[in-house]
mmCIF file of C-alpha atoms in Angstrom:
data_model
loop_
_atom_site.group_PDB
_atom_site.id
_atom_site.type_symbol
_atom_site.label_atom_id
_atom_site.label_comp_id
_atom_site.label_asym_id
_atom_site.label_seq_id
_atom_site.Cartn_x
_atom_site.Cartn_y
_atom_site.Cartn_z
ATOM 1 C CA MET A 1 -3.594 -6.664 18.947
ATOM 2 C CA LYS A 2 -6.408 -8.768 18.019
ATOM 3 C CA SER A 3 -4.415 -11.695 16.806
ATOM 4 C CA ALA A 4 -6.072 -14.820 18.439
ATOM 5 C CA GLU A 5 -8.707 -14.741 15.758
ATOM 6 C CA TYR A 6 -8.480 -13.048 12.371
ATOM 7 C CA ALA A 7 -11.155 -10.309 11.895
ATOM 8 C CA THR A 8 -12.088 -11.715 8.528
ATOM 9 C CA ASP A 9 -11.830 -14.945 6.518
ATOM 10 C CA TYR A 10 -8.044 -15.508 6.403
ATOM 11 C CA ARG A 11 -8.068 -17.368 3.065
ATOM 12 C CA VAL A 12 -10.187 -14.665 1.349
ATOM 13 C CA GLN A 13 -8.098 -11.816 2.591
ATOM 14 C CA GLU A 14 -4.755 -13.496 1.859
ATOM 15 C CA PRO A 15 -3.110 -11.959 -1.169
ATOM 16 C CA LYS A 16 -2.071 -14.437 -3.758
ATOM 17 C CA MET A 17 0.543 -14.676 -6.569
ATOM 18 C CA SER A 18 0.429 -17.233 -9.315
ATOM 19 C CA VAL A 19 3.620 -19.189 -9.980
ATOM 20 C CA SER A 20 3.528 -17.673 -13.582
ATOM 21 C CA ASN A 21 3.533 -14.157 -12.155
ATOM 22 C CA ALA A 22 6.541 -15.104 -9.897
ATOM 23 C CA ALA A 23 8.365 -16.528 -12.963
ATOM 24 C CA GLU A 24 7.692 -13.258 -14.863
ATOM 25 C CA PHE A 25 9.087 -11.184 -11.998
ATOM 26 C CA LEU A 26 12.236 -13.401 -11.679
ATOM 27 C CA GLY A 27 12.695 -13.679 -15.432
ATOM 28 C CA LEU A 28 12.511 -17.430 -15.317
ATOM 29 C CA THR A 29 10.384 -20.123 -16.688
ATOM 30 C CA VAL A 30 7.450 -21.582 -14.725
ATOM 31 C CA GLN A 31 9.374 -24.892 -14.595
ATOM 32 C CA ALA A 32 12.432 -23.149 -13.127
ATOM 33 C CA VAL A 33 10.431 -21.625 -10.399
ATOM 34 C CA HIS A 34 8.761 -24.933 -9.557
ATOM 35 C CA LYS A 35 12.271 -26.409 -9.448
ATOM 36 C CA GLN A 36 13.329 -23.750 -6.881
ATOM 37 C CA LEU A 37 10.266 -24.394 -4.752
ATOM 38 C CA LYS A 38 10.997 -28.111 -4.830
ATOM 39 C CA ALA A 39 14.685 -27.529 -3.896
ATOM 40 C CA LYS A 40 13.518 -25.429 -0.941
ATOM 41 C CA ASN A 41 10.979 -28.022 0.041
ATOM 42 C CA ILE A 42 8.139 -25.577 -0.298
ATOM 43 C CA VAL A 43 4.569 -26.855 -0.739
ATOM 44 C CA CYS A 44 2.376 -24.182 -2.140
ATOM 45 C CA PRO A 45 -1.396 -23.994 -1.131
ATOM 46 C CA LYS A 46 -4.065 -24.350 -3.804
ATOM 47 C CA ILE A 47 -7.221 -22.829 -5.025
ATOM 48 C CA GLY A 48 -8.934 -25.662 -6.873
ATOM 49 C CA ASN A 49 -6.175 -27.247 -8.812
ATOM 50 C CA LYS A 50 -4.093 -24.067 -9.051
ATOM 51 C CA THR A 51 -1.083 -23.578 -6.741
ATOM 52 C CA TYR A 52 -0.188 -20.072 -5.544
ATOM 53 C CA ILE A 53 2.450 -18.170 -3.650
ATOM 54 C CA ASN A 54 1.500 -16.349 -0.413
ATOM 55 C CA HIS A 55 3.540 -14.004 1.922
ATOM 56 C CA ASP A 56 5.402 -16.776 3.671
ATOM 57 C CA ILE A 57 6.399 -18.582 0.489
ATOM 58 C CA ALA A 58 7.390 -15.239 -1.172
ATOM 59 C CA LYS A 59 9.739 -14.563 1.651
ATOM 60 C CA GLN A 60 11.533 -17.728 1.002
ATOM 61 C CA LEU A 61 11.365 -17.731 -2.841
ATOM 62 C CA PHE A 62 12.331 -14.000 -3.388
ATOM 63 C CA GLY A 63 14.257 -13.210 -0.276
ATOM 64 C CA LEU A 64 13.784 -9.548 -0.831
ATOM 65 C CA LYS A 65 15.218 -7.076 1.639
ATOM 66 C CA PHE A 66 12.757 -4.332 1.951
ATOM 67 C CA ASN A 67 13.562 -0.666 2.780
ATOM 68 C CA GLN A 68 10.989 0.223 5.296
ATOM 69 C CA LYS A 69 8.645 2.935 4.003
ATOM 70 C CA VAL A 70 5.511 4.790 4.935
ATOM 71 C CA ILE A 71 3.140 5.590 2.117
ATOM 72 C CA ALA A 72 0.268 8.171 2.552
ATOM 73 C CA ALA A 73 -2.365 8.339 -0.107
ATOM 74 C CA GLN A 74 -3.970 11.694 -0.387
ATOM 75 C CA ILE A 75 -5.172 14.369 -2.729
ATOM 76 C CA VAL A 76 -7.905 17.137 -2.174
ATOM 77 C CA LYS A 77 -10.507 15.401 -4.167
ATOM 78 C CA GLY A 78 -12.853 12.584 -3.363
ATOM 79 C CA GLY A 79 -13.344 9.525 -5.508
ATOM 80 C CA THR A 80 -9.892 9.595 -7.151
ATOM 81 C CA GLY A 81 -9.113 6.012 -5.973
ATOM 82 C CA LYS A 82 -6.975 6.668 -2.902
ATOM 83 C CA THR A 83 -8.480 3.763 -0.864
ATOM 84 C CA THR A 84 -8.333 1.435 -3.970
ATOM 85 C CA ALA A 85 -4.676 2.335 -4.449
ATOM 86 C CA ILE A 86 -3.803 1.618 -0.780
ATOM 87 C CA GLU A 87 -5.690 -1.627 -0.667
ATOM 88 C CA ASN A 88 -4.213 -2.972 -3.985
ATOM 89 C CA VAL A 89 -0.643 -1.733 -3.579
ATOM 90 C CA ALA A 90 -0.401 -2.965 0.040
ATOM 91 C CA SER A 91 -1.903 -6.378 -0.989
ATOM 92 C CA CYS A 92 0.453 -6.635 -3.961
ATOM 93 C CA ALA A 93 3.492 -5.776 -1.677
ATOM 94 C CA ASN A 94 2.408 -8.587 0.528
ATOM 95 C CA THR A 95 2.630 -11.114 -2.287
ATOM 96 C CA TYR A 96 6.407 -10.244 -2.493
ATOM 97 C CA GLY A 97 6.895 -11.023 1.095
ATOM 98 C CA ALA A 98 6.383 -7.685 2.775
ATOM 99 C CA LYS A 99 4.757 -7.408 6.217
ATOM 100 C CA ILE A 100 2.078 -4.734 5.932
ATOM 101 C CA LEU A 101 0.192 -2.306 8.191
ATOM 102 C CA LYS A 102 -2.784 -0.288 6.752
ATOM 103 C CA ILE A 103 -4.127 2.698 8.649
ATOM 104 C CA ASP A 104 -7.516 4.167 7.785
ATOM 105 C CA THR A 105 -7.743 7.741 8.918
ATOM 106 C CA ASP A 106 -10.893 8.737 6.906
ATOM 107 C CA PRO A 107 -13.912 9.119 9.167
ATOM 108 C CA GLN A 108 -15.941 7.445 6.339
ATOM 109 C CA GLY A 109 -13.944 4.297 7.010
ATOM 110 C CA ASN A 110 -13.825 3.086 3.385
ATOM 111 C CA LEU A 111 -10.672 1.104 3.781
ATOM 112 C CA THR A 112 -12.026 -0.501 6.983
ATOM 113 C CA ASP A 113 -15.269 -1.442 5.158
ATOM 114 C CA ALA A 114 -13.224 -2.768 2.179
ATOM 115 C CA ASN A 115 -11.557 -5.203 4.500
ATOM 116 C CA GLY A 116 -14.995 -6.357 6.028
ATOM 117 C CA VAL A 117 -14.028 -4.952 9.572
ATOM 118 C CA ASP A 118 -16.572 -3.624 11.841
ATOM 119 C CA ALA A 119 -14.726 -0.657 13.570
ATOM 120 C CA GLU A 120 -17.287 -0.526 16.446
ATOM 121 C CA ASN A 121 -15.390 -3.520 17.874
ATOM 122 C CA TYR A 122 -11.933 -1.766 17.953
ATOM 123 C CA PRO A 123 -10.341 1.382 19.164
ATOM 124 C CA VAL A 124 -9.393 3.816 16.400
ATOM 125 C CA LEU A 125 -6.867 6.685 16.131
ATOM 126 C CA ILE A 126 -8.931 9.242 18.117
ATOM 127 C CA ASP A 127 -9.147 6.728 20.987
ATOM 128 C CA VAL A 128 -5.413 6.330 21.001
ATOM 129 C CA ILE A 129 -4.791 10.082 20.762
ATOM 130 C CA LYS A 130 -7.052 10.800 23.639
ATOM 131 C CA ASP A 131 -5.324 7.924 25.582
ATOM 132 C CA ASP A 132 -8.608 5.902 25.800
ATOM 133 C CA ALA A 133 -6.573 2.945 24.317
ATOM 134 C CA ASN A 134 -3.142 1.996 23.311
ATOM 135 C CA ILE A 135 -1.959 1.543 19.795
ATOM 136 C CA GLN A 136 -1.551 -2.188 20.041
ATOM 137 C CA ASP A 137 -5.300 -2.627 20.915
ATOM 138 C CA SER A 138 -6.219 -0.706 17.761
ATOM 139 C CA VAL A 139 -4.414 -3.196 15.347
ATOM 140 C CA VAL A 140 -6.600 -5.795 13.685
ATOM 141 C CA SER A 141 -5.059 -8.811 12.218
ATOM 142 C CA LEU A 142 -6.374 -9.458 8.711
ATOM 143 C CA THR A 143 -3.909 -12.254 7.832
ATOM 144 C CA ASN A 144 -0.689 -13.432 9.604
ATOM 145 C CA SER A 145 1.172 -10.572 7.582
ATOM 146 C CA ILE A 146 -1.430 -7.819 7.080
ATOM 147 C CA ASP A 147 -2.763 -5.668 9.881
ATOM 148 C CA LEU A 148 -5.202 -2.825 9.848
ATOM 149 C CA ILE A 149 -5.910 0.108 12.154
ATOM 150 C CA PRO A 150 -9.589 0.804 11.330
ATOM 151 C CA SER A 151 -11.507 4.024 11.291
ATOM 152 C CA ARG A 152 -15.043 5.131 12.192
ATOM 153 C CA ILE A 153 -16.946 8.448 12.291
ATOM 154 C CA GLU A 154 -15.425 9.500 15.602
ATOM 155 C CA ASN A 155 -12.115 10.235 13.739
ATOM 156 C CA VAL A 156 -13.898 13.300 12.311
ATOM 157 C CA ILE A 157 -12.710 15.220 15.422
ATOM 158 C CA LEU A 158 -9.077 14.319 14.866
ATOM 159 C CA ASP A 159 -8.162 17.793 13.665
ATOM 160 C CA ASN A 160 -9.891 19.555 16.559
ATOM 161 C CA VAL A 161 -8.190 17.428 19.160
ATOM 162 C CA ILE A 162 -4.825 17.956 17.534
ATOM 163 C CA VAL A 163 -5.323 21.723 17.498
ATOM 164 C CA ASN A 164 -6.861 21.962 21.000
ATOM 165 C CA GLU A 165 -4.205 19.695 22.573
ATOM 166 C CA MET A 166 -1.382 21.513 20.607
ATOM 167 C CA LEU A 167 -0.139 18.143 19.529
ATOM 168 C CA PRO A 168 3.131 18.320 17.361
ATOM 169 C CA LEU A 169 2.388 17.612 13.843
ATOM 170 C CA HIS A 170 5.969 16.682 12.917
ATOM 171 C CA SER A 171 6.133 13.817 15.408
ATOM 172 C CA LEU A 172 2.370 12.859 15.920
ATOM 173 C CA TYR A 173 2.382 9.717 13.911
ATOM 174 C CA GLY A 174 5.977 8.848 14.873
ATOM 175 C CA ASP A 175 5.024 9.001 18.568
ATOM 176 C CA LEU A 176 1.782 7.083 18.094
ATOM 177 C CA LEU A 177 3.326 4.252 16.014
ATOM 178 C CA ALA A 178 6.627 3.890 17.811
ATOM 179 C CA PRO A 179 5.609 0.832 19.822
ATOM 180 C CA ILE A 180 4.725 -1.128 16.631
ATOM 181 C CA ILE A 181 6.414 0.355 13.545
ATOM 182 C CA ASP A 182 9.392 -2.020 13.651
ATOM 183 C CA ASN A 183 6.876 -4.966 12.980
ATOM 184 C CA TYR A 184 6.218 -3.957 9.405
ATOM 185 C CA ASP A 185 8.054 -3.439 6.117
ATOM 186 C CA TYR A 186 5.504 -0.993 4.755
ATOM 187 C CA VAL A 187 2.866 1.224 6.359
ATOM 188 C CA PHE A 188 0.095 2.481 4.264
ATOM 189 C CA ILE A 189 -2.036 5.496 5.366
ATOM 190 C CA ASP A 190 -5.384 6.168 3.721
ATOM 191 C CA CYS A 191 -6.189 9.936 4.351
ATOM 192 C CA PRO A 192 -9.437 11.789 3.814
ATOM 193 C CA PRO A 193 -9.718 14.241 0.856
ATOM 194 C CA THR A 194 -8.862 17.230 3.142
ATOM 195 C CA MET A 195 -5.734 19.178 4.102
ATOM 196 C CA GLY A 196 -6.526 19.232 7.860
ATOM 197 C CA GLN A 197 -4.129 18.699 10.658
ATOM 198 C CA ALA A 198 -4.258 14.917 10.655
ATOM 199 C CA VAL A 199 -3.478 14.790 7.013
ATOM 200 C CA THR A 200 -0.626 17.253 7.430
ATOM 201 C CA ALA A 201 0.763 15.024 10.209
ATOM 202 C CA ALA A 202 0.534 12.007 7.894
ATOM 203 C CA SER A 203 2.295 13.864 5.068
ATOM 204 C CA LEU A 204 5.217 14.929 7.410
ATOM 205 C CA TYR A 205 5.592 11.212 8.645
ATOM 206 C CA ALA A 206 5.349 9.588 5.158
ATOM 207 C CA ASP A 207 8.364 8.712 3.058
ATOM 208 C CA ILE A 208 6.035 8.978 0.070
ATOM 209 C CA VAL A 209 2.713 10.804 -0.510
ATOM 210 C CA LEU A 210 0.954 8.972 -3.263
ATOM 211 C CA ALA A 211 -1.614 10.919 -5.243
ATOM 212 C CA PRO A 212 -3.962 9.278 -7.612
ATOM 213 C CA LEU A 213 -5.226 11.678 -10.345
ATOM 214 C CA ASN A 214 -8.268 11.126 -12.415
ATOM 215 C CA PRO A 215 -8.488 12.445 -15.932
ATOM 216 C CA ASP A 216 -10.769 15.356 -15.050
ATOM 217 C CA LYS A 217 -10.383 19.091 -14.282
ATOM 218 C CA PHE A 218 -11.434 18.707 -10.631
ATOM 219 C CA SER A 219 -8.756 16.167 -9.882
ATOM 220 C CA ALA A 220 -6.255 18.506 -11.621
ATOM 221 C CA LYS A 221 -7.350 21.271 -9.243
ATOM 222 C CA GLY A 222 -6.902 18.865 -6.263
ATOM 223 C CA LEU A 223 -3.379 18.102 -7.402
ATOM 224 C CA LYS A 224 -2.542 21.849 -7.717
ATOM 225 C CA ILE A 225 -3.674 22.303 -4.149
ATOM 226 C CA LEU A 226 -1.661 19.362 -2.887
ATOM 227 C CA LYS A 227 1.490 20.657 -4.658
ATOM 228 C CA LYS A 228 1.080 24.104 -2.995
ATOM 229 C CA GLU A 229 0.434 22.586 0.396
ATOM 230 C CA ILE A 230 3.459 20.373 0.180
ATOM 231 C CA ASP A 231 5.646 23.414 -0.762
ATOM 232 C CA VAL A 232 4.233 25.228 2.394
ATOM 233 C CA LEU A 233 5.059 22.327 4.637
ATOM 234 C CA ASN A 234 8.445 21.817 3.146
ATOM 235 C CA LYS A 235 9.234 25.554 3.935
ATOM 236 C CA ARG A 236 7.604 25.554 7.358
ATOM 237 C CA PHE A 237 9.154 22.284 8.641
ATOM 238 C CA LYS A 238 12.273 22.316 6.622
ATOM 239 C CA LYS A 239 11.418 19.049 5.029
ATOM 240 C CA LYS A 240 11.410 17.625 1.549
ATOM 241 C CA ILE A 241 8.149 15.665 1.289
ATOM 242 C CA ASP A 242 8.543 13.120 -1.522
ATOM 243 C CA TYR A 243 5.288 12.889 -3.522
ATOM 244 C CA ARG A 244 4.351 10.658 -6.458
ATOM 245 C CA VAL A 245 1.463 11.129 -8.893
ATOM 246 C CA PHE A 246 -0.045 8.621 -11.100
ATOM 247 C CA LEU A 247 -2.909 8.718 -13.527
ATOM 248 C CA ASN A 248 -5.837 6.479 -12.276
ATOM 249 C CA LYS A 249 -9.026 5.312 -13.873
ATOM 250 C CA PHE A 250 -7.448 5.952 -17.288
ATOM 251 C CA SER A 251 -9.477 4.961 -20.490
ATOM 252 C CA ALA A 252 -8.033 4.847 -23.853
ATOM 253 C CA LYS A 253 -11.536 5.419 -25.270
ATOM 254 C CA THR A 254 -11.888 8.942 -23.855
ATOM 255 C CA ILE A 255 -10.369 12.254 -24.947
ATOM 256 C CA LEU A 256 -10.064 13.435 -21.382
ATOM 257 C CA SER A 257 -7.597 10.694 -20.631
ATOM 258 C CA ASP A 258 -5.355 11.677 -23.476
ATOM 259 C CA LYS A 259 -5.560 15.347 -22.338
ATOM 260 C CA ALA A 260 -4.727 14.430 -18.906
ATOM 261 C CA ILE A 261 -1.601 12.457 -19.994
ATOM 262 C CA MET A 262 -0.431 15.368 -22.143
ATOM 263 C CA SER A 263 -1.012 17.803 -19.351
ATOM 264 C CA LEU A 264 1.017 15.774 -16.915
ATOM 265 C CA ILE A 265 3.830 15.109 -19.221
ATOM 266 C CA SER A 266 4.142 18.857 -20.131
ATOM 267 C CA ASP A 267 3.937 20.078 -16.492
ATOM 268 C CA PRO A 268 7.559 21.025 -15.414
ATOM 269 C CA GLY A 269 6.418 21.121 -11.767
ATOM 270 C CA LEU A 270 5.790 17.282 -11.880
ATOM 271 C CA GLN A 271 9.249 16.440 -13.219
ATOM 272 C CA GLY A 272 10.628 13.609 -11.124
ATOM 273 C CA ASN A 273 7.283 13.131 -9.365
ATOM 274 C CA LEU A 274 5.254 11.587 -12.120
ATOM 275 C CA LEU A 275 5.127 7.804 -12.090
ATOM 276 C CA GLU A 276 5.270 5.924 -15.367
ATOM 277 C CA THR A 277 2.529 3.509 -14.477
ATOM 278 C CA THR A 278 -0.978 4.383 -15.516
ATOM 279 C CA VAL A 279 -3.797 2.486 -13.930
ATOM 280 C CA GLN A 280 -6.707 1.783 -16.365
ATOM 281 C CA PHE A 281 -10.406 2.013 -15.398
ATOM 282 C CA SER A 282 -11.876 -1.325 -14.528
ATOM 283 C CA GLN A 283 -15.353 -2.205 -13.308
ATOM 284 C CA GLU A 284 -13.768 -5.257 -11.678
ATOM 285 C CA ILE A 285 -12.381 -3.080 -8.739
ATOM 286 C CA PRO A 286 -15.857 -1.875 -7.335
ATOM 287 C CA ASN A 287 -17.277 -5.421 -7.940
ATOM 288 C CA LEU A 288 -14.494 -6.898 -5.864
ATOM 289 C CA THR A 289 -14.655 -4.202 -3.074
ATOM 290 C CA ASP A 290 -18.361 -4.833 -2.667
ATOM 291 C CA ASP A 291 -17.458 -8.460 -1.861
ATOM 292 C CA ASN A 292 -14.619 -7.432 0.549
ATOM 293 C CA LYS A 293 -11.934 -8.484 -1.869
ATOM 294 C CA ASN A 294 -9.242 -6.868 -3.912
ATOM 295 C CA LEU A 295 -7.325 -7.662 -7.233
ATOM 296 C CA PHE A 296 -4.924 -9.889 -5.355
ATOM 297 C CA SER A 297 -7.500 -11.934 -3.488
ATOM 298 C CA HIS A 298 -7.644 -14.377 -6.424
ATOM 299 C CA LEU A 299 -5.387 -15.616 -9.152
ATOM 300 C CA LYS A 300 -7.496 -14.400 -12.109
ATOM 301 C CA LYS A 301 -5.396 -12.367 -14.685
ATOM 302 C CA SER A 302 -6.658 -8.974 -15.504
ATOM 303 C CA ILE A 303 -5.328 -5.695 -16.892
ATOM 304 C CA ALA A 304 -6.217 -3.958 -13.575
ATOM 305 C CA ARG A 305 -4.162 -6.449 -11.564
ATOM 306 C CA SER A 306 -1.172 -6.074 -13.958
ATOM 307 C CA ASP A 307 -1.457 -2.268 -13.670
ATOM 308 C CA PHE A 308 -1.417 -2.317 -9.899
ATOM 309 C CA ASP A 309 1.485 -4.869 -9.865
ATOM 310 C CA ARG A 310 3.601 -2.480 -12.003
ATOM 311 C CA LEU A 311 2.554 0.413 -9.889
ATOM 312 C CA THR A 312 3.625 -1.499 -6.760
ATOM 313 C CA GLN A 313 7.035 -2.387 -8.170
ATOM 314 C CA GLU A 314 7.553 1.295 -9.269
ATOM 315 C CA VAL A 315 6.458 2.971 -5.969
ATOM 316 C CA LEU A 316 8.313 0.526 -3.705
ATOM 317 C CA GLU A 317 11.256 -0.050 -6.080
ATOM 318 C CA LEU A 318 10.860 -3.793 -6.035
ATOM 319 C CA SER A 319 13.180 -5.379 -8.573
ATOM 320 C CA PRO A 320 14.252 -8.857 -9.447
ATOM 321 C CA THR A 321 17.883 -7.721 -9.344
ATOM 322 C CA LYS A 322 17.468 -7.414 -5.623
ATOM 323 C CA VAL A 323 16.385 -11.095 -5.534
ATOM 324 C CA LYS A 324 19.396 -12.228 -7.625
ATOM 325 C CA LYS A 325 21.824 -10.250 -5.329
ATOM 326 C CA VAL A 326 20.394 -11.979 -2.330
ATOM 327 C CA GLN A 327 20.522 -15.345 -3.969
ATOM 328 C CA THR A 328 24.073 -14.721 -5.090
ATOM 329 C CA LYS A 329 25.076 -13.739 -1.486
ATOM 330 C CA VAL A 330 23.583 -17.036 -0.242
ATOM 331 C CA LYS A 331 25.426 -19.074 -2.843
ATOM 332 C CA SER A 332 28.785 -17.277 -2.133
ATOM 333 C CA LYS A 333 28.342 -18.007 1.700
ATOM 334 C CA LYS A 334 27.810 -21.672 0.824
ATOM 335 C CA ARG A 335 30.963 -21.800 -1.412
ATOM 336 C CA THR A 336 32.948 -20.098 1.263
ATOM 337 C CA ARG A 337 31.898 -22.711 3.873
ATOM 338 C CA VAL A 338 32.777 -25.479 1.506
ATOM 339 C CA ALA A 339 36.236 -24.047 0.812
ATOM 340 C CA ALA A 340 36.792 -23.720 4.489
#
């Protein structure tokens, strides 16, 4: 793992949460949160004159106990926002104190580029599968709590190697990541818009397949193919792949968005799989991506950031009640010690 030096500017890549957002999540006033921080002797870093909460502080403030999950973003349609979803949900989860691994499996390497990493300097998945490198060497440290396994064009032969070497799809990712998986709370896999062997292996390994759906008929066709493929995999491997769909790039100004919502709501096949959160279209996202940043690289309030915050909480089941339970347990232990 390349941890001696971070691959990119640490302070730029570090996801940030404002104290007001932390207060909103906890259901407290800003003053109450500042009081908690002071009681814990926590000094927050600043951007200009604004203090913020990073991963390390979030762990102390929230004390959330995460259920380790693997989330694979995929749908058989390019441009739906898979990479954007992975990048922003992973970064948002980090602001709640989660340790993150992002894996780019797309030969185009969009997730790798979005993080400002030159994949030519590191081994990628195909190198690990062919035993030309170990998995630890492919891990790039972006911050002290976010790592990335990058991708480059050589990953285009992943499917061929899996078939020719007759690698087991049901255990491929589990075997590859076994030496490092326990280092992370969440693993996010960005898949290419195909249904090849590598994507199948990722689907079988994932706890959740996350599918962003755009309000257009081509995305709807892609979702239909995804649902059929998951049904096939469930029968073949005797699994129950859990998939979640959310409407992405929604615009209240377009009829297509309204039609897409009605179509999703009325689809009985999506019952239990459709997320409540809708992510609205925002030009801010591509602008930030061009600068190797995401919605959580700064403290600026925006509709897009709020949407992805809600999406993260829904997908990962993050709840302030978990914080309160943890804090209650801590207080109970203290009272027990005093009584003793």
